[in-house]
Coordinates of C-alpha atoms in Angstrom, one line a residue:
X266 CA 29.1 162.1 21.8
X267 CA 31.8 164.3 21.3
X268 CA 33.7 161.3 22.5
X269 CA 32.4 159.1 20.4
X270 CA 32.6 161.5 17.4
X271 CA 36.5 162.0 17.7
X272 CA 37.1 158.6 17.7
X273 CA 35.0 157.6 14.4
X274 CA 36.7 160.5 13.3
X275 CA 40.5 158.6 14.3
X276 CA 38.6 155.3 13.5
X277 CA 37.7 156.4 9.3
X278 CA 41.4 157.4 8.7
X279 CA 42.7 154.5 9.8
X280 CA 39.9 151.8 8.6
X281 CA 38.6 152.9 6.1
X282 CA 41.5 152.2 3.1
X283 CA 41.7 148.5 5.4
X284 CA 37.8 148.0 4.6
X285 CA 37.8 148.9 1.0
X286 CA 41.2 147.0 0.2
X287 CA 39.7 143.7 1.6
X288 CA 35.9 144.3 0.3
X289 CA 37.6 145.2 -3.5
X290 CA 40.4 142.1 -3.1
X291 CA 37.3 140.1 -2.6
X292 CA 35.0 140.8 -5.4
X293 CA 37.4 143.1 -7.7
X294 CA 38.3 146.5 -8.2
X295 CA 35.2 147.2 -11.3
X296 CA 33.2 147.6 -7.8
X297 CA 35.5 149.8 -6.3
X298 CA 33.4 152.6 -5.7
X299 CA 30.6 149.6 -4.2
X300 CA 32.9 149.1 -1.6
X301 CA 33.6 152.9 -0.3
X302 CA 29.7 153.6 -0.5
X303 CA 29.3 149.8 1.9
X304 CA 32.4 151.2 4.2
X305 CA 30.9 155.1 4.0
X306 CA 27.4 153.5 5.1
X307 CA 29.1 151.6 7.7
X308 CA 30.7 154.6 9.0
X309 CA 27.6 156.2 9.1
X310 CA 25.8 153.6 11.1
X311 CA 28.1 153.9 13.4
X312 CA 27.9 157.5 14.1
X313 CA 24.4 157.1 14.8
X314 CA 24.7 154.0 16.9
X315 CA 27.0 154.8 19.4
X316 CA 25.9 158.5 19.7
X317 CA 22.8 157.0 21.2
X318 CA 24.6 154.1 22.9
X319 CA 28.0 154.5 23.2
X320 CA 31.5 153.0 22.1
X321 CA 31.1 149.4 22.0
X322 CA 33.9 147.2 24.0
X323 CA 36.1 146.9 20.4
X324 CA 34.6 149.5 17.9
X325 CA 36.8 148.5 15.1
X326 CA 35.5 144.3 15.4
X327 CA 32.1 146.2 15.3
X328 CA 33.2 148.2 12.0
X329 CA 34.1 144.9 10.6
X330 CA 31.4 142.7 11.1
X331 CA 28.8 145.3 9.6
X332 CA 30.9 146.1 6.7
X333 CA 31.0 142.2 6.5
X334 CA 27.1 141.7 6.9
X335 CA 26.3 144.8 4.5
X336 CA 28.9 143.5 1.4
X337 CA 27.5 140.3 2.1
X338 CA 23.6 141.3 1.7
X339 CA 25.2 143.8 -1.6
X340 CA 26.4 141.1 -3.4
X341 CA 24.2 138.5 -2.7
X342 CA 21.1 141.0 -3.7
X343 CA 23.0 141.4 -6.9
X344 CA 24.0 137.6 -7.6
X345 CA 27.3 138.8 -7.5
X346 CA 28.8 136.9 -4.6
X347 CA 27.3 133.4 -6.1
X348 CA 28.7 133.7 -9.1
X349 CA 32.2 135.1 -8.0
X350 CA 32.6 134.1 -4.3
X351 CA 31.0 130.8 -3.7
X352 CA 33.1 128.7 -6.2
X353 CA 36.2 130.1 -5.1
X354 CA 34.8 128.1 -1.6
X355 CA 33.7 125.2 -3.3
X356 CA 37.3 124.9 -5.3
X357 CA 39.2 125.0 -2.3
X358 CA 36.5 122.6 -0.4
X359 CA 36.9 124.5 2.5
X360 CA 34.2 123.4 4.7
X361 CA 33.7 128.0 5.3
X362 CA 30.8 130.0 5.6
X363 CA 30.1 132.9 3.8
X364 CA 31.2 135.7 6.1
X365 CA 34.6 133.8 6.8
X366 CA 35.1 134.0 2.6
X367 CA 35.5 138.0 3.5
X368 CA 38.1 137.9 6.2
X369 CA 39.3 140.9 8.3
X370 CA 42.4 139.4 10.0
X371 CA 45.8 141.5 10.0
X372 CA 47.0 138.8 7.6
X373 CA 44.3 139.5 4.9
X374 CA 44.4 143.4 5.1
X375 CA 48.0 143.6 4.7
X376 CA 47.9 141.6 1.8
X377 CA 44.8 143.4 0.4
X378 CA 46.7 147.0 1.1
X379 CA 49.5 146.1 -0.5
X380 CA 47.4 144.8 -3.5
X381 CA 45.5 147.6 -3.9
X382 CA 48.9 149.5 -4.1
X383 CA 50.0 148.8 -6.8
X384 CA 46.5 148.4 -9.2
X385 CA 46.4 152.4 -7.8
X386 CA 49.4 153.0 -9.0
X387 CA 49.3 151.3 -12.3
X388 CA 51.1 153.2 -14.7
X389 CA 47.9 153.0 -17.2
X390 CA 46.7 155.4 -15.2
X391 CA 47.7 159.3 -15.0
X392 CA 50.1 159.8 -12.3
X393 CA 48.2 163.1 -11.1
X394 CA 45.0 160.7 -11.2
X395 CA 47.2 157.9 -9.3
X396 CA 48.3 160.3 -6.1
X397 CA 44.6 161.4 -6.0
X398 CA 43.3 157.7 -5.7
X399 CA 46.0 156.9 -3.3
X400 CA 44.8 159.7 -1.4
X401 CA 41.1 158.7 -1.3
X402 CA 41.7 154.8 -1.4
X403 CA 45.2 153.9 -0.2
X404 CA 45.3 156.7 2.8
X405 CA 41.3 157.4 3.6
X406 CA 41.3 161.2 2.9
X407 CA 37.9 163.0 2.1
X408 CA 37.6 165.0 -1.6
X409 CA 37.4 168.3 0.4
X410 CA 40.5 167.1 2.3
X411 CA 42.2 166.4 -1.1
X412 CA 40.4 169.0 -3.2
X413 CA 42.5 171.0 -0.3
X414 CA 45.6 168.9 -0.6
X415 CA 46.0 170.3 -4.6
X416 CA 44.6 174.0 -4.5
X417 CA 41.6 172.2 -6.5
X418 CA 37.8 172.3 -6.4
X419 CA 35.7 168.9 -5.3
X420 CA 34.1 169.0 -8.4
X421 CA 37.6 168.8 -10.4
X422 CA 38.7 166.1 -8.0
X423 CA 35.3 164.2 -8.0
X424 CA 35.9 163.9 -12.2
X425 CA 39.8 162.9 -11.9
X426 CA 38.7 160.2 -9.5
X427 CA 35.9 158.9 -11.4
X428 CA 37.8 159.1 -14.4
X429 CA 41.1 157.3 -12.9
X430 CA 38.7 154.3 -11.5
X431 CA 36.8 154.1 -15.1
X432 CA 40.3 153.2 -16.2
X433 CA 40.6 150.7 -13.3
X434 CA 37.9 148.7 -15.3
X435 CA 38.8 149.6 -18.4
X436 CA 42.0 148.2 -18.2
X437 CA 40.7 145.1 -16.2
X438 CA 43.3 146.0 -13.2
X439 CA 42.8 143.1 -10.7
X440 CA 44.4 143.5 -7.5
X441 CA 47.6 141.3 -7.4
X442 CA 50.7 141.5 -7.0
X443 CA 52.3 141.7 -10.2
X444 CA 54.7 138.6 -11.4
X445 CA 58.0 138.8 -9.3
X446 CA 59.4 139.4 -12.6
X447 CA 57.8 142.9 -12.8
X448 CA 57.9 143.6 -9.6
X449 CA 61.2 145.3 -9.5
X450 CA 59.6 147.8 -12.4
X451 CA 56.7 148.4 -10.9
X452 CA 58.0 148.8 -7.4
X453 CA 59.7 151.9 -9.2
X454 CA 56.2 153.3 -10.1
X455 CA 55.1 152.8 -6.7
X456 CA 58.1 154.1 -4.9
X457 CA 57.5 157.4 -7.7
X458 CA 54.4 158.1 -6.3
X459 CA 55.0 157.8 -2.6
X460 CA 57.6 160.1 -3.1
X461 CA 55.3 162.6 -5.5
X462 CA 52.6 162.0 -2.0
X463 CA 55.5 163.1 0.2
X464 CA 56.0 166.0 -2.3
X465 CA 52.7 167.3 -2.3
X466 CA 52.6 167.5 1.6
X467 CA 56.2 169.1 2.5
X468 CA 56.0 171.2 -0.3
X469 CA 52.0 171.9 -0.1
X470 CA 50.9 175.6 -0.8
X471 CA 48.3 175.5 1.4
X472 CA 47.9 176.9 4.9
X473 CA 46.7 173.8 6.7
X474 CA 49.7 172.3 8.6
X475 CA 47.8 169.2 9.8
X476 CA 47.0 168.7 6.3
X477 CA 50.7 168.7 5.1
X478 CA 51.8 167.0 7.9
X479 CA 48.8 163.9 7.4
X480 CA 50.1 163.9 3.6
X481 CA 53.6 163.0 4.5
X482 CA 52.6 160.7 7.5
X483 CA 50.3 158.8 4.8
X484 CA 53.5 158.5 2.4
X485 CA 55.9 157.0 5.3
X486 CA 53.1 154.7 6.5
X487 CA 52.9 153.3 2.8
X488 CA 56.5 153.1 2.4
X489 CA 56.9 151.1 5.7
X490 CA 53.8 148.7 4.2
X491 CA 56.7 147.7 1.5
X492 CA 58.7 146.8 3.7
X493 CA 56.6 143.8 4.8
X494 CA 56.8 141.9 1.9
X495 CA 60.7 140.6 1.2
X496 CA 60.1 141.6 -2.3
X497 CA 59.0 145.1 -2.3
X498 CA 61.3 145.3 1.2
X499 CA 64.5 146.7 -1.7
X500 CA 67.5 149.1 -0.5
X501 CA 65.7 152.0 -3.0
X502 CA 62.4 151.5 -0.4
X503 CA 64.3 151.8 2.5
X504 CA 66.4 154.6 1.1
X505 CA 62.9 156.6 0.6
X506 CA 61.7 156.0 4.0
X507 CA 65.0 157.3 4.9
X508 CA 64.8 160.2 2.3
X509 CA 61.3 160.8 4.3
X510 CA 61.7 160.4 7.9
X511 CA 64.7 162.3 7.2
X512 CA 62.6 165.6 5.6
X513 CA 59.5 165.1 8.2
X514 CA 62.1 165.4 11.1
X515 CA 62.4 168.6 10.5
X516 CA 58.3 169.5 9.9
X517 CA 58.0 171.7 13.1
X518 CA 61.0 173.6 12.4
X519 CA 60.1 174.8 9.1
X520 CA 57.0 176.2 10.3
X521 CA 56.2 179.5 11.4
X522 CA 52.6 181.5 12.6
X523 CA 50.9 182.1 9.1
X524 CA 52.2 179.4 7.2
X525 CA 55.4 181.0 7.1
X526 CA 58.2 178.8 6.2
X527 CA 61.3 178.7 8.0
X528 CA 64.7 178.7 5.6
X529 CA 66.9 175.9 7.0
X530 CA 69.3 178.3 8.3
X531 CA 67.1 180.0 10.5
X532 CA 65.3 176.6 12.0
X533 CA 65.3 176.0 15.6
X534 CA 67.1 172.7 16.0
X535 CA 65.8 171.7 19.3
X536 CA 62.3 171.5 17.0
X537 CA 63.8 169.0 14.8
X538 CA 62.0 165.4 16.3
X539 CA 65.4 163.5 16.5
X540 CA 63.9 159.7 17.1
X541 CA 62.6 160.2 13.4
X542 CA 66.5 161.3 12.7
X543 CA 67.6 157.9 13.9
X544 CA 64.3 155.6 12.2
X545 CA 66.3 157.6 9.1
X546 CA 69.4 156.7 10.2
X547 CA 68.3 152.8 10.7
X548 CA 66.8 152.9 7.0
X549 CA 69.7 154.6 5.5
X550 CA 71.9 151.5 7.2
X551 CA 69.8 149.1 5.6
X552 CA 69.7 150.7 2.0
X553 CA 72.8 150.8 1.6
X554 CA 72.5 146.3 0.5
X555 CA 73.1 146.3 -2.5
X556 CA 74.7 147.6 -5.6
X557 CA 72.1 149.6 -7.1
X558 CA 72.7 153.2 -5.9
X559 CA 69.5 155.3 -6.9
X560 CA 68.3 158.8 -6.4
X561 CA 66.6 157.9 -2.9
X562 CA 69.8 157.1 -2.3
X563 CA 71.4 160.4 -3.2
X564 CA 68.9 162.6 -1.7
X565 CA 68.3 160.6 2.0
X566 CA 72.2 161.1 1.7
X567 CA 71.6 164.9 1.3
X568 CA 68.8 164.6 3.4
X569 CA 70.7 163.1 6.5
X570 CA 73.7 165.8 6.3
X571 CA 70.7 168.4 6.6
X572 CA 69.8 167.1 9.8
X573 CA 73.1 167.9 11.0
X574 CA 72.8 171.5 11.8
X575 CA 76.2 172.8 12.4
X576 CA 78.1 173.9 9.1
X577 CA 82.0 172.3 8.1
X578 CA 83.8 172.1 5.0
X579 CA 82.9 168.1 5.3
X580 CA 79.3 168.7 5.5
X581 CA 79.1 171.5 2.3
X582 CA 81.7 169.1 0.2
X583 CA 79.7 165.9 0.7
X584 CA 76.5 167.5 -0.2
X585 CA 78.0 169.0 -3.4
X586 CA 79.2 165.7 -4.1
X587 CA 76.1 163.9 -3.6
X588 CA 74.3 166.5 -5.8
X589 CA 77.1 166.2 -8.9
X590 CA 76.3 162.5 -8.5
X591 CA 72.5 162.9 -8.7
X592 CA 72.3 165.6 -11.1
X593 CA 74.0 162.7 -13.6
X594 CA 71.1 160.6 -13.1
X595 CA 68.3 162.2 -12.2
X596 CA 68.9 165.8 -13.7
X597 CA 66.3 168.6 -13.2
X598 CA 66.2 172.4 -12.6
X599 CA 65.7 171.9 -8.9
X600 CA 68.4 169.8 -8.6
X601 CA 71.0 172.0 -10.3
X602 CA 69.9 174.9 -8.8
X603 CA 70.5 172.9 -5.1
X604 CA 73.6 172.2 -6.2
X605 CA 74.6 175.6 -6.6
X606 CA 73.6 176.9 -3.6
X607 CA 76.0 173.6 -1.7
X608 CA 79.1 174.8 -4.4
X609 CA 78.3 178.8 -2.8
X610 CA 79.1 176.6 1.1
X611 CA 81.4 174.8 -0.1
X612 CA 83.6 177.1 -2.3
X613 CA 82.4 180.1 -2.0
X614 CA 80.7 183.1 -3.7
X615 CA 82.3 183.7 -7.1
X616 CA 82.4 180.4 -8.4
X617 CA 79.0 179.5 -7.4
X618 CA 77.8 182.6 -9.0
X619 CA 79.7 181.8 -12.6
X620 CA 77.5 178.6 -12.0
X621 CA 74.5 179.9 -11.7
X622 CA 74.7 182.4 -14.5
X623 CA 74.5 179.4 -16.7
X624 CA 71.7 178.2 -15.3
X625 CA 68.6 180.6 -16.4
X626 CA 65.8 179.4 -14.4
X627 CA 64.1 182.4 -15.8
X628 CA 60.5 181.9 -14.3
X629 CA 61.9 180.7 -10.5
X630 CA 62.0 182.5 -7.7
X631 CA 64.4 180.8 -6.1
X632 CA 66.8 180.9 -8.8
X633 CA 66.5 185.0 -8.1
X634 CA 66.7 184.8 -4.2
X635 CA 70.1 182.5 -5.1
X636 CA 71.1 185.0 -7.5
X637 CA 70.3 187.7 -5.3
X638 CA 72.5 186.4 -1.9
X639 CA 75.8 185.2 -4.9
X640 CA 75.9 188.9 -5.7
X641 CA 75.9 190.3 -2.4
X642 CA 79.0 192.9 -2.3
X643 CA 80.0 191.9 -5.3
X644 CA 77.0 193.8 -7.3
X645 CA 74.7 195.7 -5.4
X646 CA 72.5 196.9 -7.3
X647 CA 72.2 193.5 -9.9
X648 CA 71.7 191.6 -6.1
X649 CA 68.2 194.0 -5.7
X650 CA 67.5 193.6 -8.9
X651 CA 67.6 189.7 -7.9
X652 CA 65.5 190.0 -5.1
X653 CA 62.7 192.3 -6.2
X654 CA 62.5 189.8 -9.4
X655 CA 62.1 186.7 -6.8
X656 CA 58.9 189.0 -5.2
X657 CA 57.5 189.5 -8.7
X658 CA 57.7 185.6 -9.7
X659 CA 56.6 184.2 -6.6
X660 CA 53.5 182.5 -6.8
X661 CA 51.7 182.4 -2.7
X662 CA 51.9 185.3 -0.2
X663 CA 54.0 183.0 2.0
X664 CA 56.7 183.1 0.0
X665 CA 56.0 187.0 -1.2
X666 CA 57.2 187.7 2.3
X667 CA 59.6 185.6 3.1
X668 CA 61.5 187.7 0.2
X669 CA 60.6 191.2 1.0
X670 CA 62.1 190.3 4.5
X671 CA 65.2 189.6 2.4
X672 CA 65.2 192.7 0.2
X673 CA 64.3 194.4 3.5
X674 CA 67.5 193.1 5.1
X675 CA 69.1 193.6 1.8
X676 CA 68.7 197.5 2.0
X677 CA 69.3 198.1 5.3
X678 CA 72.8 196.6 4.9
X679 CA 73.7 198.4 1.8
X680 CA 72.1 201.8 2.7
X681 CA 74.5 204.0 3.9

């Protein structure tokens, strides 16, 4: 029984989004909730049936068959099948039966999921709601998991998803790829949502390490999905995939017990995933085609250099130049802060301190951690005050523990 439940859990994660996408493609996004219900009922029936009879020879085919029967039955009963699907079959003049209209072929699944990705990432929907929808509809995460990822509650997430689906209906968003001329611009939004989804996992404040990793892997999967179609398999797509591979490769090395984050300098590189690093290098090479240099290209190159543990002048000079370029096309306080750290590693403490003092990121605890580091042995009083300020501003216990450890080390070194 335990084996069946484990298989079912794995299959749910793998197949939920595919089945919802295929059913929604045929009957329209206005029926997306019915599609979700049909797929959920299919899995419920599977848990009951397989619990009694054991796993069928081909569990996926079993799920597809049952979902197909349930969908056709539901939409026939509500006259939607006759109104929407049968005329299309007649128009194509194909000798086909009803069941063939709802196809779970690999090709149709792939097309449906790609179309769903563009539908969910429609700019008409608020960015936060797009991420919630992506987690639910494209990645098959449960409401509990989404709530935990956002450090929120089920009620808030349900409301957010409800509003997003209402927007899909109100805007009459269809499951189709945008016109060819619109794809580059619409792709920018899709890539941005995948990037945010990855960041949600990588920088997550939830203590659930498995959930954090799952979020990152799902974002990577969605990115790879885009490479299957020529019009979306662009250099910037490959650059984002490279960026995610490089970051994901250090995932295990970043985690210590009790959810503590291990800073880059202290990471054990034997815990890095070198197969992911090699995959990242492959996609980074693919991203070099064409003339466009996106922020993903620059961030991917920075992440690549961070996959070389040894400190060399060449490494930090390269990273510094990349941050300079990134600031030109995509200024943000965190990029400015990271650039200042790279300046410290490349050109030393005093030059970086002069730049850091100009930033004045008053509410950012990372800023004060860096100031604490830069003031060391130049003005120890200010160094200590900076670490203390960072501790006050830190939001999570994990961050506070890390800063306290730095403060303790500083105190030990400078109390004689």
